[in-house]
CSV table of C-alpha atoms in Angstrom, one decimal:
chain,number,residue,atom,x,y,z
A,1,UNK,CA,-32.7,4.2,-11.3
A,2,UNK,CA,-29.9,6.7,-10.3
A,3,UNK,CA,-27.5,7.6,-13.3
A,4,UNK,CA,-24.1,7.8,-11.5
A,5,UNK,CA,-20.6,9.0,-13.4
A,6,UNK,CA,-17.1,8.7,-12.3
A,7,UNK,CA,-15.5,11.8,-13.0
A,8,UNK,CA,-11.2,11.8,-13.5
A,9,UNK,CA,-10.1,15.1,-14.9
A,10,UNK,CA,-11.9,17.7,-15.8
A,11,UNK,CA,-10.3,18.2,-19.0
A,12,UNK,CA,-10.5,21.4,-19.4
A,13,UNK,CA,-8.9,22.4,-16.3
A,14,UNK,CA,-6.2,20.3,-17.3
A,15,UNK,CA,-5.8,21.7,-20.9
A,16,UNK,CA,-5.9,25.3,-19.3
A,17,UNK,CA,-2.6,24.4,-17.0
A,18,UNK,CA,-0.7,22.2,-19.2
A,19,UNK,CA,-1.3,25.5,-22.0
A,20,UNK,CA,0.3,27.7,-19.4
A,21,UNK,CA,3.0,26.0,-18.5
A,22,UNK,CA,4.0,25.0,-22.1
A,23,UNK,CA,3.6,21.2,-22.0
A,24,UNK,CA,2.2,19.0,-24.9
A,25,UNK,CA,-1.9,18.5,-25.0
A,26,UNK,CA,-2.3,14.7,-25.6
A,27,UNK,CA,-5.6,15.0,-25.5
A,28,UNK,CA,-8.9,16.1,-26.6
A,29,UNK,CA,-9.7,19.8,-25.4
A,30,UNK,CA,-13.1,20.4,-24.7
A,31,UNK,CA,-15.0,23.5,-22.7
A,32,UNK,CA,-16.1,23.9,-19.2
A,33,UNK,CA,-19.4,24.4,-20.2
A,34,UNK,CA,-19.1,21.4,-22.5
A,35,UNK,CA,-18.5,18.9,-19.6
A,36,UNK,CA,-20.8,20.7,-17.3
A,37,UNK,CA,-23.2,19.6,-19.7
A,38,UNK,CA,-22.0,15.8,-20.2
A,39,UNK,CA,-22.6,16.0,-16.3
A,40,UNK,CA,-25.7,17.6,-15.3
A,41,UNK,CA,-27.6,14.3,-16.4
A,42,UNK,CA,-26.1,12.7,-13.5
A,43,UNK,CA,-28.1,12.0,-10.2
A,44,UNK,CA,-24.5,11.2,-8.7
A,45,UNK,CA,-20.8,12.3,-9.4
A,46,UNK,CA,-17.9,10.4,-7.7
A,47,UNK,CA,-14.9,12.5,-8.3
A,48,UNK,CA,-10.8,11.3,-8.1
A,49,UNK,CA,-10.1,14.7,-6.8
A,50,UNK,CA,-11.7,17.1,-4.1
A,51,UNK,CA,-10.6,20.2,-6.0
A,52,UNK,CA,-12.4,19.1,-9.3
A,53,UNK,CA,-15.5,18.1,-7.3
A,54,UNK,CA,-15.2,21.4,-6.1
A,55,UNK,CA,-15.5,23.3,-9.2
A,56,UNK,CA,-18.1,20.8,-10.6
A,57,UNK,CA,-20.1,21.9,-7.3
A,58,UNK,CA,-20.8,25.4,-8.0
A,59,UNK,CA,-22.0,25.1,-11.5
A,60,UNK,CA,-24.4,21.9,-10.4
A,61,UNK,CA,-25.4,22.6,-6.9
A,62,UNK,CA,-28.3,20.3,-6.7
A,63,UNK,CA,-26.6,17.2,-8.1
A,64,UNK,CA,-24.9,14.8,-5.0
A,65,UNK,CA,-21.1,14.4,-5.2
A,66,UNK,CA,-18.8,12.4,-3.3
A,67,UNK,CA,-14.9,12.4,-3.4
A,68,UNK,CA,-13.3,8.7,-3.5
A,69,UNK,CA,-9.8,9.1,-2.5
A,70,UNK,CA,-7.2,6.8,-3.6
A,71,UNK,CA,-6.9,3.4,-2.5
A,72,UNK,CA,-5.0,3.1,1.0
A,73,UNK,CA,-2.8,-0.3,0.7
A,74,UNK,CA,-2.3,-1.9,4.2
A,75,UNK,CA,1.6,-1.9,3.8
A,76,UNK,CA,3.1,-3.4,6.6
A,77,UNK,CA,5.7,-1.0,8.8
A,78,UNK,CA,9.1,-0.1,6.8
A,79,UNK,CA,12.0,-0.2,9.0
A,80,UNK,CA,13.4,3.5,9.7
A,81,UNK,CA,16.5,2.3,10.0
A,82,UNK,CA,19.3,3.3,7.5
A,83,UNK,CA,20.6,6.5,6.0
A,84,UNK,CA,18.2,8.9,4.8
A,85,UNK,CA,17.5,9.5,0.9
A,86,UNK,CA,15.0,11.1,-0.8
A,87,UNK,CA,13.0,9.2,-2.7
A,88,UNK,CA,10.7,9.4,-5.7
A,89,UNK,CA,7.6,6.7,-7.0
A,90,UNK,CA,5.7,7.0,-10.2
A,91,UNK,CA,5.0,5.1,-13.4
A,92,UNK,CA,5.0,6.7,-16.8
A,93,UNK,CA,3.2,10.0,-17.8
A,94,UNK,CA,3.6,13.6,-18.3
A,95,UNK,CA,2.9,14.8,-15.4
A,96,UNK,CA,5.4,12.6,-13.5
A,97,UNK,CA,8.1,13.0,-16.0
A,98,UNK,CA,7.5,16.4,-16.2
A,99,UNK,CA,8.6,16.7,-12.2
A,100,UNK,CA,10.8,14.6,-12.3
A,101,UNK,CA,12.9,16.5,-14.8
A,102,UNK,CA,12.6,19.6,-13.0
A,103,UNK,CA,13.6,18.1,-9.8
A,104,UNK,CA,16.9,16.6,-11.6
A,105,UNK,CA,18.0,19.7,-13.2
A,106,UNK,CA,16.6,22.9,-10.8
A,107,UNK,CA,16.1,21.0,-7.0
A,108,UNK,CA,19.1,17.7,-7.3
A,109,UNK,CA,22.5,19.9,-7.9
A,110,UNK,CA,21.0,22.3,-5.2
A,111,UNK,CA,20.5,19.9,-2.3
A,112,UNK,CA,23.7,17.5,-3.5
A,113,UNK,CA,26.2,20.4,-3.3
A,114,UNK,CA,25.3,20.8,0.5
A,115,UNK,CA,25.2,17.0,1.4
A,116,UNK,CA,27.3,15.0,-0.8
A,117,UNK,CA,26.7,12.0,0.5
A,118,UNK,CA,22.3,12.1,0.0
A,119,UNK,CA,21.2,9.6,-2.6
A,120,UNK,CA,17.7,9.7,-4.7
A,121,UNK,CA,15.8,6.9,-5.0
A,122,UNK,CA,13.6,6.6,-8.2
A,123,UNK,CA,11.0,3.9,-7.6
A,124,UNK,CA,8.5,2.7,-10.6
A,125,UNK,CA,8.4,2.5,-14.4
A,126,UNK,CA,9.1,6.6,-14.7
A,127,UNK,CA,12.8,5.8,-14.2
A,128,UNK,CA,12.7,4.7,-17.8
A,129,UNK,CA,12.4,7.8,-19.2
A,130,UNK,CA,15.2,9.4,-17.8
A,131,UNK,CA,18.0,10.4,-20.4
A,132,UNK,CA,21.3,8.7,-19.6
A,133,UNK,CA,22.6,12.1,-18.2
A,134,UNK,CA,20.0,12.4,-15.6
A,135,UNK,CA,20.5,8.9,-14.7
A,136,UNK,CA,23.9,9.5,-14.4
A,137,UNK,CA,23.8,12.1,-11.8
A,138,UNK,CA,25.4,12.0,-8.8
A,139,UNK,CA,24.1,9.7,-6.0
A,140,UNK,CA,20.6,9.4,-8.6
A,141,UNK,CA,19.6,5.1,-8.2
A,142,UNK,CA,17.0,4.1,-10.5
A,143,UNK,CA,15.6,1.3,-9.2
A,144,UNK,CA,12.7,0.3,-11.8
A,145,UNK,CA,9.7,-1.8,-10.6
A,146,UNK,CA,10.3,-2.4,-6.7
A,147,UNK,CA,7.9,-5.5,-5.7
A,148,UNK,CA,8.0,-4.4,-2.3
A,149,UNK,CA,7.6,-0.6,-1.5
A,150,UNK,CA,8.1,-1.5,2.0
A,151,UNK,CA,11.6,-2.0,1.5
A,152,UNK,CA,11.9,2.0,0.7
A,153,UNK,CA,9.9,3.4,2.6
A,154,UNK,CA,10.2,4.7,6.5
A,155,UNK,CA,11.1,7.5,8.4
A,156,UNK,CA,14.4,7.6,6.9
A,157,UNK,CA,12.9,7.9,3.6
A,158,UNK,CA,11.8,11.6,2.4
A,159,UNK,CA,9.1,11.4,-0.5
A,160,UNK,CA,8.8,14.1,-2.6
A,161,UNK,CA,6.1,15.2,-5.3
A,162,UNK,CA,7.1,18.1,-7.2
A,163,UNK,CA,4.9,18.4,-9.1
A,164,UNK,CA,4.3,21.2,-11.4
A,165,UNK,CA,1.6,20.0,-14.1
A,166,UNK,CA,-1.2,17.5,-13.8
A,167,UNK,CA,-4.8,17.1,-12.8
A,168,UNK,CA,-6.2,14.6,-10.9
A,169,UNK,CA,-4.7,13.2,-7.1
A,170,UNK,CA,-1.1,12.7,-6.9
A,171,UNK,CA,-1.6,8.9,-5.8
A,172,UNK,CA,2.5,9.4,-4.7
A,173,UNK,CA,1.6,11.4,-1.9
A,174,UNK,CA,-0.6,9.0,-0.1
A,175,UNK,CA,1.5,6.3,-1.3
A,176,UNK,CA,4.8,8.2,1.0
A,177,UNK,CA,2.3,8.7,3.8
A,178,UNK,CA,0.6,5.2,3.8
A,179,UNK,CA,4.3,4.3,3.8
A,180,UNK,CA,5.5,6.4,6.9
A,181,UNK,CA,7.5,8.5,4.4
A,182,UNK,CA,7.8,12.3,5.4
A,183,UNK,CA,6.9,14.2,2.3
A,184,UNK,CA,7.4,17.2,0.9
A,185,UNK,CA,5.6,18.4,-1.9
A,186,UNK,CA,4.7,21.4,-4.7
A,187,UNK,CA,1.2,23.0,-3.7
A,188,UNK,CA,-0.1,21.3,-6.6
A,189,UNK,CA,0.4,17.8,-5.3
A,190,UNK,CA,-2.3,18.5,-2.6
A,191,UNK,CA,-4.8,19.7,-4.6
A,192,UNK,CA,-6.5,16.8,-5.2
A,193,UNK,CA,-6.8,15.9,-1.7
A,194,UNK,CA,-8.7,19.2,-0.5
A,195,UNK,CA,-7.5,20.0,2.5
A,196,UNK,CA,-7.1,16.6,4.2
A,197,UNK,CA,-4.0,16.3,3.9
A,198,UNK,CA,-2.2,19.3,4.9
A,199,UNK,CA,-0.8,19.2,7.8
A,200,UNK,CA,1.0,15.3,7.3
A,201,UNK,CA,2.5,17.1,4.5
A,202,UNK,CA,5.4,19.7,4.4
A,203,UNK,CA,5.0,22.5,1.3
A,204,UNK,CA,7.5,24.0,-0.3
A,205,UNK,CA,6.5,26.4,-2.9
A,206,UNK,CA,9.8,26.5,-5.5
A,207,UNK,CA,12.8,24.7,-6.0
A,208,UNK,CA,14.7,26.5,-3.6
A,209,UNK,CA,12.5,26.1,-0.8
A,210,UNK,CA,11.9,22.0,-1.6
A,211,UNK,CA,15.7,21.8,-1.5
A,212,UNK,CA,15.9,23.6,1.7
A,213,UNK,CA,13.1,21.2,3.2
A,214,UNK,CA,14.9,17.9,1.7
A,215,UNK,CA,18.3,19.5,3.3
A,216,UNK,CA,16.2,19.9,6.6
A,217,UNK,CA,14.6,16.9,6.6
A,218,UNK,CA,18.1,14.7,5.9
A,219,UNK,CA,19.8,16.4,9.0
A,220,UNK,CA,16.5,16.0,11.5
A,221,UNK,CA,15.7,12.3,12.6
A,222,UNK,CA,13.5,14.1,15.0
A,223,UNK,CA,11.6,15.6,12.6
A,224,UNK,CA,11.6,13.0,10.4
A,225,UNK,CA,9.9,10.4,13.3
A,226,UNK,CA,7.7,13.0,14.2
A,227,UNK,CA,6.3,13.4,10.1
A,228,UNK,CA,6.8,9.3,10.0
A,229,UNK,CA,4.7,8.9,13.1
A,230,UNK,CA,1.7,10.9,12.3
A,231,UNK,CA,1.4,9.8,8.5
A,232,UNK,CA,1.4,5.8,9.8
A,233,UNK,CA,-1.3,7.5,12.8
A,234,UNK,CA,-4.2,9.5,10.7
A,235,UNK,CA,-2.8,9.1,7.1
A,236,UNK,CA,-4.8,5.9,6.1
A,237,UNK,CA,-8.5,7.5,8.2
A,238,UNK,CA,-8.5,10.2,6.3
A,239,UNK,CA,-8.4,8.5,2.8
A,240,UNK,CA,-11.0,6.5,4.2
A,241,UNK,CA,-14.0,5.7,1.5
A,242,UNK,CA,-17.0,6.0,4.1
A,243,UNK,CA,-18.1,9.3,3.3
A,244,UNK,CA,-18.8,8.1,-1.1
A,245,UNK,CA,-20.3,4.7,0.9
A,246,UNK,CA,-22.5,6.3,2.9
A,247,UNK,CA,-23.4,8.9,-0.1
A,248,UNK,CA,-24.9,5.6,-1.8
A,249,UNK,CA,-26.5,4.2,0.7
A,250,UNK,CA,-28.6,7.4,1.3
A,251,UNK,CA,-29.2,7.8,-2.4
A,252,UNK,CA,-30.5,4.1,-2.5
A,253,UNK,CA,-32.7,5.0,0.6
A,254,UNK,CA,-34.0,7.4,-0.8
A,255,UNK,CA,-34.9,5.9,-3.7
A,256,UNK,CA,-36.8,3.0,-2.0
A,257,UNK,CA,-38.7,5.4,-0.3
């Protein structure tokens, strides 16, 4: 029998970052050590996010662990036609609302006073949540539950993730780059992807710098193509599943043995 465990957040990581940025804790705290514990009685641990599996790593060395990355849709190709936008897709939760706030009020009034004419695209149930002032921005569309994410996505489409607090993978960014959506995103969007994702992605590190990027991005077609090109290229490969498939099959080898 092998005992496997599905890990999601490692709560006390995210009790630890929502503390220091001030947000609400909606949810039990518990300690490291506490959920290193719950886990060491696992033969396998599948983890949402690389940087959790990580950190679970080096307290159980011994146990086998394999990252499943987020499902990889086989949209079809958007059309890259059109004017760009920046765009933004998320349902409803903290995290999301959270960044989506701070891109209204700190990042929006930055990169709409230098191009008047840029419009924001918010995509999914989070556009609920918006008071009716931030709705009310300039060139802000919420568009609420879009059936076809095709029809927003593209090269002329820049997807951004500014995201601030939250464990786990930002689904969002994959999403963009599954899309053939240049994105630009807060360090802490990437987390959960390790590494694998780096270099599809363009990092800005503070509202001043993601405005600059989204300001960059809007006047480049080239560079927008170029992003486009090589999410639609390696994007889906690299969230591929094999490596947790593979993990199971040896385990189950093994175990017949």
């Amino acid at each position: 029998t092998i005992h496997a465990c599905l890990m999601h957040d490692l709560l006390s990581d995210r009790a630890e970052r929502f503390r220091a940025g001030g947000q609400v804790i909606d949810f039990d705290e518990t300690s490291v050590e506490t959920e290193i514990g719950w886990l060491s009685s696992c033969d396998l641990i599948f983890f949402i996010s690389a940087n959790e599996l990580a950190k679970v790593q080096r307290h159980l060395p011994d146990t086998q662990m394999a990252w499943v990355p987020p499902d990889a849709p086989d949209y079809q190709t958007a059309e890259n036609a059109g004017e760009p936008r920046a765009v933004f897709i998320g349902t409803v939760h903290g995290g999301n609302a959270e960044a989506l706030n701070h891109f209204l009020d700190e990042v929006w009034p930055k990169v709409r006073a230098k191009a008047p004419s840029l419009d924001f695209w918010i995509a999914g149930s989070i556009g609920k949540t918006l008071t009716p002032a931030r709705a009310g921005l300039s060139g802000v569309k919420v568009l609420g539950r879009v059936d076809s994410l095709e029809s927003i996505g593209g090269a002329h489409a820049i997807g951004i993730a500014p995201t601030r607090f939250a464990t786990g993978t930002s689904i969002k960014v994959a999403e963009y780059l599954l899309l053939g959506m240049p994105c630009v995103a807060y360090p802490l969007a990437l987390e959960g992807f390790g590494h694998v994702l780096d270099d599809l992605v363009v990092v800005a590190n503070d509202p001043d710098a993601l405005a600059d990027e989204i300001l960059s991005l809007a006047s480049d077609a080239a560079r927008r193509e170029a992003l486009s090109a090589a999410a639609r290229a390696s994007a889906r490969g690299r969230l591929s599943h094999d490596a947790a498939i593979a993990t199971i099959q040896r385990m189950l080898a093994d175990a017949k043995a």
